[in-house]
Tab-separated table of N, CA, C and O in Angstrom:
chain	number	residue	atom	x	y	z
A	1	MET	N	-12.529	13.719	-43.114
A	1	MET	CA	-11.274	13.533	-43.536
A	1	MET	C	-9.930	14.048	-42.559
A	1	MET	O	-9.170	14.052	-42.405
A	2	LYS	N	-10.783	15.533	-42.036
A	2	LYS	CA	-9.891	16.255	-41.190
A	2	LYS	C	-9.350	15.177	-39.999
A	2	LYS	O	-8.088	15.303	-39.418
A	3	ALA	N	-10.388	14.376	-39.429
A	3	ALA	CA	-9.951	13.216	-38.215
A	3	ALA	C	-9.004	12.256	-38.707
A	3	ALA	O	-7.838	12.240	-38.121
A	4	LEU	N	-9.105	11.940	-39.740
A	4	LEU	CA	-7.979	11.008	-40.333
A	4	LEU	C	-6.672	11.631	-40.457
A	4	LEU	O	-5.850	11.125	-40.242
A	5	ILE	N	-6.519	12.951	-41.026
A	5	ILE	CA	-5.617	13.655	-40.974
A	5	ILE	C	-5.050	13.960	-39.904
A	5	ILE	O	-3.473	13.773	-39.617
A	6	GLU	N	-5.805	14.261	-38.919
A	6	GLU	CA	-4.839	14.725	-37.475
A	6	GLU	C	-4.342	13.480	-37.077
A	6	GLU	O	-3.456	13.549	-36.447
A	7	GLY	N	-5.314	12.358	-37.156
A	7	GLY	CA	-4.508	11.077	-36.573
A	7	GLY	C	-3.231	10.692	-37.351
A	7	GLY	O	-2.241	10.219	-36.234
A	8	LEU	N	-3.142	10.722	-38.653
A	8	LEU	CA	-2.004	10.460	-39.242
A	8	LEU	C	-0.768	11.319	-38.866
A	8	LEU	O	0.440	10.642	-38.409
A	9	LEU	N	-1.179	12.634	-38.384
A	9	LEU	CA	-0.152	13.549	-38.271
A	9	LEU	C	0.277	13.286	-36.880
A	9	LEU	O	1.434	13.172	-36.517
A	10	PHE	N	-0.605	12.855	-35.850
A	10	PHE	CA	-0.348	12.516	-34.462
A	10	PHE	C	0.702	11.219	-34.688
A	10	PHE	O	1.823	11.280	-33.874
A	11	VAL	N	0.186	10.257	-35.217
A	11	VAL	CA	1.114	9.015	-35.227
A	11	VAL	C	2.706	9.236	-36.004
A	11	VAL	O	3.724	8.609	-35.276
A	12	LYS	N	2.684	10.046	-36.822
A	12	LYS	CA	3.782	10.436	-37.506
A	12	LYS	C	4.643	11.332	-36.782
A	12	LYS	O	5.946	11.180	-36.813
A	13	GLY	N	4.214	11.808	-35.783
A	13	GLY	CA	4.982	12.710	-34.810
A	13	GLY	C	5.630	14.085	-35.300
A	13	GLY	O	5.409	14.561	-36.180
A	14	SER	N	7.156	14.119	-34.601
A	14	SER	CA	7.852	15.185	-35.194
A	14	SER	C	8.275	15.252	-36.519
A	14	SER	O	8.669	16.219	-37.181
A	15	GLU	N	8.290	13.831	-37.456
A	15	GLU	CA	8.696	13.953	-38.721
A	15	GLU	C	7.657	14.831	-39.427
A	15	GLU	O	7.886	15.129	-40.661
A	16	GLY	N	6.385	14.550	-39.279
A	16	GLY	CA	5.344	15.314	-40.085
A	16	GLY	C	5.016	14.695	-41.311
A	16	GLY	O	5.808	13.359	-41.440
A	17	LEU	N	4.098	15.080	-42.211
A	17	LEU	CA	3.640	14.654	-43.386
A	17	LEU	C	3.708	15.542	-44.539
A	17	LEU	O	3.145	16.716	-44.169
A	18	SER	N	4.361	15.467	-45.613
A	18	SER	CA	4.194	16.506	-46.799
A	18	SER	C	2.771	16.182	-47.314
A	18	SER	O	1.754	15.029	-47.157
A	19	LEU	N	2.220	17.375	-48.058
A	19	LEU	CA	0.860	17.154	-48.697
A	19	LEU	C	0.766	16.007	-49.540
A	19	LEU	O	-0.371	15.226	-49.378
A	20	GLU	N	1.834	15.566	-50.231
A	20	GLU	CA	1.814	14.579	-51.095
A	20	GLU	C	1.646	13.240	-50.447
A	20	GLU	O	0.948	12.401	-50.972
A	21	GLU	N	2.276	13.201	-49.517
A	21	GLU	CA	2.257	11.928	-48.521
A	21	GLU	C	0.787	11.722	-48.239
A	21	GLU	O	0.338	10.637	-47.935
A	22	ILE	N	0.048	12.903	-47.523
A	22	ILE	CA	-1.166	12.746	-47.042
A	22	ILE	C	-2.233	12.391	-48.340
A	22	ILE	O	-3.008	11.384	-48.054
A	23	VAL	N	-1.930	12.707	-49.657
A	23	VAL	CA	-2.657	12.412	-50.347
A	23	VAL	C	-2.928	10.942	-50.706
A	23	VAL	O	-3.712	10.399	-50.937
A	24	LYS	N	-1.454	10.281	-50.724
A	24	LYS	CA	-1.180	9.016	-50.875
A	24	LYS	C	-1.728	8.148	-49.877
A	24	LYS	O	-2.409	7.270	-50.247
A	25	LEU	N	-1.564	8.633	-48.500
A	25	LEU	CA	-1.952	7.787	-47.688
A	25	LEU	C	-3.340	7.753	-47.543
A	25	LEU	O	-3.935	6.672	-47.147
A	26	THR	N	-4.077	8.719	-48.164
A	26	THR	CA	-5.838	8.665	-47.807
A	26	THR	C	-6.402	8.428	-48.928
A	26	THR	O	-7.436	8.177	-49.012
A	27	ASN	N	-5.616	8.694	-50.011
A	27	ASN	CA	-6.306	8.181	-51.401
A	27	ASN	C	-7.423	9.340	-51.710
A	27	ASN	O	-8.216	9.096	-52.344
A	28	GLY	N	-7.075	10.351	-51.087
A	28	GLY	CA	-8.161	11.669	-51.373
A	28	GLY	C	-7.899	12.461	-52.228
A	28	GLY	O	-6.885	12.498	-53.118
A	29	ASP	N	-8.850	13.580	-52.537
A	29	ASP	CA	-8.491	14.556	-53.375
A	29	ASP	C	-7.931	15.583	-53.080
A	29	ASP	O	-8.194	15.913	-51.890
A	30	ILE	N	-6.803	15.921	-53.642
A	30	ILE	CA	-5.719	17.004	-52.909
A	30	ILE	C	-6.554	18.266	-52.367
A	30	ILE	O	-6.027	19.052	-51.629
A	31	ASN	N	-7.573	18.863	-53.144
A	31	ASN	CA	-8.517	20.004	-52.974
A	31	ASN	C	-9.546	19.601	-51.579
A	31	ASN	O	-9.500	20.603	-50.708
A	32	GLU	N	-9.820	18.625	-51.506
A	32	GLU	CA	-10.317	18.090	-50.135
A	32	GLU	C	-9.405	17.969	-48.821
A	32	GLU	O	-9.766	18.584	-47.936
A	33	ILE	N	-8.397	17.465	-49.389
A	33	ILE	CA	-7.217	17.286	-48.315
A	33	ILE	C	-6.727	18.971	-47.830
A	33	ILE	O	-6.499	19.174	-46.716
A	34	LYS	N	-6.654	19.518	-49.027
A	34	LYS	CA	-6.297	20.943	-48.571
A	34	LYS	C	-7.274	21.888	-47.860
A	34	LYS	O	-7.122	22.420	-46.542
A	35	ASN	N	-8.599	21.491	-48.116
A	35	ASN	CA	-9.618	22.067	-47.283
A	35	ASN	C	-9.624	21.409	-45.737
A	35	ASN	O	-9.888	22.481	-44.816
A	36	ALA	N	-9.252	20.321	-45.912
A	36	ALA	CA	-9.488	19.596	-44.374
A	36	ALA	C	-8.237	20.249	-43.657
A	36	ALA	O	-8.435	20.488	-42.153
A	37	LEU	N	-6.864	20.376	-44.025
A	37	LEU	CA	-5.994	21.087	-43.259
A	37	LEU	C	-6.242	22.441	-42.893
A	37	LEU	O	-5.972	22.895	-41.640
A	38	LYS	N	-6.667	23.141	-43.665
A	38	LYS	CA	-7.208	24.333	-43.232
A	38	LYS	C	-8.133	24.775	-42.389
A	38	LYS	O	-8.081	25.489	-41.431
A	39	GLU	N	-9.263	23.829	-42.136
A	39	GLU	CA	-10.398	23.420	-41.034
A	39	GLU	C	-9.471	23.059	-39.855
A	39	GLU	O	-9.588	23.408	-38.734
A	40	LEU	N	-8.423	21.907	-40.142
A	40	LEU	CA	-7.710	21.421	-38.722
A	40	LEU	C	-6.807	22.672	-38.275
A	40	LEU	O	-6.834	22.888	-37.064
A	41	TYR	N	-6.266	23.637	-39.204
A	41	TYR	CA	-5.206	24.906	-38.602
A	41	TYR	C	-6.269	25.416	-38.140
A	41	TYR	O	-5.963	26.087	-36.881
A	42	GLU	N	-7.516	26.063	-38.373
A	42	GLU	CA	-8.284	27.016	-37.537
A	42	GLU	C	-8.924	26.370	-36.350
A	42	GLU	O	-8.926	27.038	-35.301
A	43	ASP	N	-9.303	24.982	-36.456
A	43	ASP	CA	-9.441	24.449	-35.101
A	43	ASP	C	-8.438	24.353	-34.038
A	43	ASP	O	-8.745	24.744	-32.864
A	44	CYS	N	-7.367	24.173	-34.485
A	44	CYS	CA	-6.101	24.249	-33.574
A	44	CYS	C	-5.820	25.792	-32.841
A	44	CYS	O	-5.313	25.651	-31.971
A	45	LYS	N	-6.290	26.402	-33.782
A	45	LYS	CA	-6.004	28.133	-33.522
A	45	LYS	C	-7.036	28.373	-32.069
A	45	LYS	O	-6.469	29.299	-31.351
A	46	LYS	N	-8.020	27.674	-31.990
A	46	LYS	CA	-8.939	27.768	-30.781
A	46	LYS	C	-8.147	27.920	-29.462
A	46	LYS	O	-7.151	27.102	-29.423
A	47	GLU	N	-8.559	28.700	-28.409
A	47	GLU	CA	-7.897	28.665	-27.261
A	47	GLU	C	-8.093	27.360	-26.462
A	47	GLU	O	-7.239	26.936	-25.756
A	48	ASP	N	-9.017	26.825	-26.747
A	48	ASP	CA	-9.368	25.324	-25.987
A	48	ASP	C	-8.424	24.046	-26.551
A	48	ASP	O	-8.645	22.982	-26.061
A	49	ARG	N	-7.687	24.510	-27.460
A	49	ARG	CA	-6.590	23.373	-27.931
A	49	ARG	C	-5.480	23.380	-27.496
A	49	ARG	O	-5.044	24.616	-27.426
A	50	GLY	N	-4.808	22.355	-27.163
A	50	GLY	CA	-3.281	22.329	-26.625
A	50	GLY	C	-2.312	22.183	-27.780
A	50	GLY	O	-1.377	22.089	-27.427
A	51	ILE	N	-3.016	21.900	-29.013
A	51	ILE	CA	-1.892	21.620	-30.179
A	51	ILE	C	-2.365	22.543	-31.155
A	51	ILE	O	-3.226	23.092	-31.236
A	52	GLN	N	-1.399	22.571	-32.016
A	52	GLN	CA	-1.333	23.554	-33.447
A	52	GLN	C	-0.804	22.875	-34.736
A	52	GLN	O	-0.062	22.102	-34.287
A	53	LEU	N	-1.549	23.301	-35.605
A	53	LEU	CA	-0.838	22.640	-36.833
A	53	LEU	C	0.076	23.429	-37.505
A	53	LEU	O	-0.316	25.027	-37.518
A	54	GLU	N	0.902	23.329	-37.844
A	54	GLU	CA	2.147	23.989	-38.611
A	54	GLU	C	2.579	23.405	-39.845
A	54	GLU	O	2.720	22.226	-39.941
A	55	LEU	N	2.943	24.296	-40.724
A	55	LEU	CA	3.711	23.799	-42.119
A	55	LEU	C	5.103	24.106	-41.824
A	55	LEU	O	5.574	25.434	-41.523
A	56	LEU	N	6.073	23.268	-41.557
A	56	LEU	CA	7.373	23.645	-41.300
A	56	LEU	C	8.317	22.852	-42.523
A	56	LEU	O	7.988	21.695	-42.987
A	57	GLY	N	8.767	23.783	-43.517
A	57	GLY	CA	9.284	23.565	-44.809
A	57	GLY	C	8.077	23.162	-45.649
A	57	GLY	O	6.960	23.809	-45.894
A	58	ASN	N	8.055	21.543	-45.970
A	58	ASN	CA	6.835	21.178	-47.061
A	58	ASN	C	6.223	20.277	-46.079
A	58	ASN	O	5.479	19.364	-46.619
A	59	ARG	N	6.276	20.267	-44.775
A	59	ARG	CA	5.691	19.088	-44.025
A	59	ARG	C	4.812	19.824	-42.899
A	59	ARG	O	4.951	20.499	-42.101
A	60	TYR	N	3.653	19.161	-42.833
A	60	TYR	CA	2.594	19.462	-41.866
A	60	TYR	C	3.123	18.583	-40.657
A	60	TYR	O	3.133	17.500	-40.358
A	61	LYS	N	2.884	19.410	-39.408
A	61	LYS	CA	3.202	18.574	-38.278
A	61	LYS	C	2.278	19.259	-36.862
A	61	LYS	O	1.909	20.366	-37.036
A	62	LEU	N	1.953	18.352	-36.265
A	62	LEU	CA	1.182	19.097	-34.823
A	62	LEU	C	2.227	19.293	-33.995
A	62	LEU	O	3.194	18.272	-33.652
A	63	THR	N	2.211	20.519	-33.338
A	63	THR	CA	3.059	20.625	-31.967
A	63	THR	C	2.279	21.237	-31.125
A	63	THR	O	0.976	21.648	-31.118
A	64	THR	N	2.770	21.476	-30.022
A	64	THR	CA	2.395	22.147	-28.838
A	64	THR	C	2.384	23.735	-28.878
A	64	THR	O	3.211	24.175	-29.797
A	65	LYS	N	1.716	24.363	-28.343
A	65	LYS	CA	1.490	25.721	-28.526
A	65	LYS	C	2.543	26.238	-27.396
A	65	LYS	O	2.913	26.182	-26.417
A	66	GLU	N	3.399	27.560	-28.008
A	66	GLU	CA	4.442	28.054	-27.103
A	66	GLU	C	3.971	28.886	-25.905
A	66	GLU	O	4.595	28.798	-25.091
A	67	ILE	N	2.589	29.190	-25.865
A	67	ILE	CA	2.092	29.616	-24.612
A	67	ILE	C	2.091	28.835	-23.345
A	67	ILE	O	2.110	29.286	-22.400
A	68	HIS	N	2.200	27.364	-23.643
A	68	HIS	CA	2.151	26.603	-22.606
A	68	HIS	C	3.292	25.924	-22.487
A	68	HIS	O	3.790	25.136	-21.439
A	69	LYS	N	4.734	26.675	-23.080
A	69	LYS	CA	5.831	25.993	-22.697
A	69	LYS	C	6.412	25.816	-21.548
A	69	LYS	O	7.175	24.884	-21.191
A	70	ASP	N	6.032	26.610	-20.472
A	70	ASP	CA	6.545	26.678	-19.019
A	70	ASP	C	5.787	25.307	-18.268
A	70	ASP	O	6.722	24.764	-17.674
A	71	PHE	N	4.581	24.967	-18.755
A	71	PHE	CA	4.032	23.791	-18.370
A	71	PHE	C	4.820	22.678	-18.867
A	71	PHE	O	4.987	21.509	-18.067
A	72	TYR	N	5.413	22.565	-20.033
A	72	TYR	CA	5.766	21.519	-20.644
A	72	TYR	C	7.201	21.003	-20.085
A	72	TYR	O	7.646	20.190	-19.732
A	73	LYS	N	7.749	22.534	-19.899
A	73	LYS	CA	9.395	22.181	-19.343
A	73	LYS	C	9.441	21.814	-18.053
A	73	LYS	O	10.031	21.072	-17.388
A	74	SER	N	8.241	22.214	-17.042
A	74	SER	CA	8.018	21.418	-15.590
A	74	SER	C	7.735	20.304	-15.835
A	74	SER	O	8.343	19.530	-14.868
A	75	LEU	N	7.016	19.939	-16.800
A	75	LEU	CA	6.539	18.546	-16.988
A	75	LEU	C	8.032	17.483	-17.043
A	75	LEU	O	8.303	16.500	-16.499
A	76	ARG	N	8.646	17.930	-18.041
A	76	ARG	CA	10.052	17.543	-18.152
A	76	ARG	C	11.123	17.532	-17.189
A	76	ARG	O	11.926	16.444	-16.935
A	77	THR	N	10.997	18.557	-16.408
A	77	THR	CA	11.949	18.758	-15.202
A	77	THR	C	11.730	18.347	-14.018
A	77	THR	O	12.220	18.067	-12.829
A	78	GLY	N	10.458	18.171	-13.841
A	78	GLY	CA	9.740	17.676	-12.725
A	78	GLY	C	9.556	19.090	-11.570
A	78	GLY	O	9.315	18.928	-10.197
A	79	LYS	N	9.967	20.117	-12.081
A	79	LYS	CA	10.028	21.489	-11.081
A	79	LYS	C	8.812	22.384	-11.251
A	79	LYS	O	8.174	22.282	-12.262
């Protein structure tokens, strides 16, 4: 379930998904999904991950980590 949710969030991009949308898309049990989101959040906190899971408003989103912002800025500007 965790991998499925991660993939859905990746595909959805900056729009993200609400808990209700994740439940509907996966036909999953709400408690199973909450547990998977918690595990994904903990996984993404690890130092070797370049993304993080955030809850912004009522939507879960995959975002880049603030610590790497200068590298992302260089990528966009070519500097």
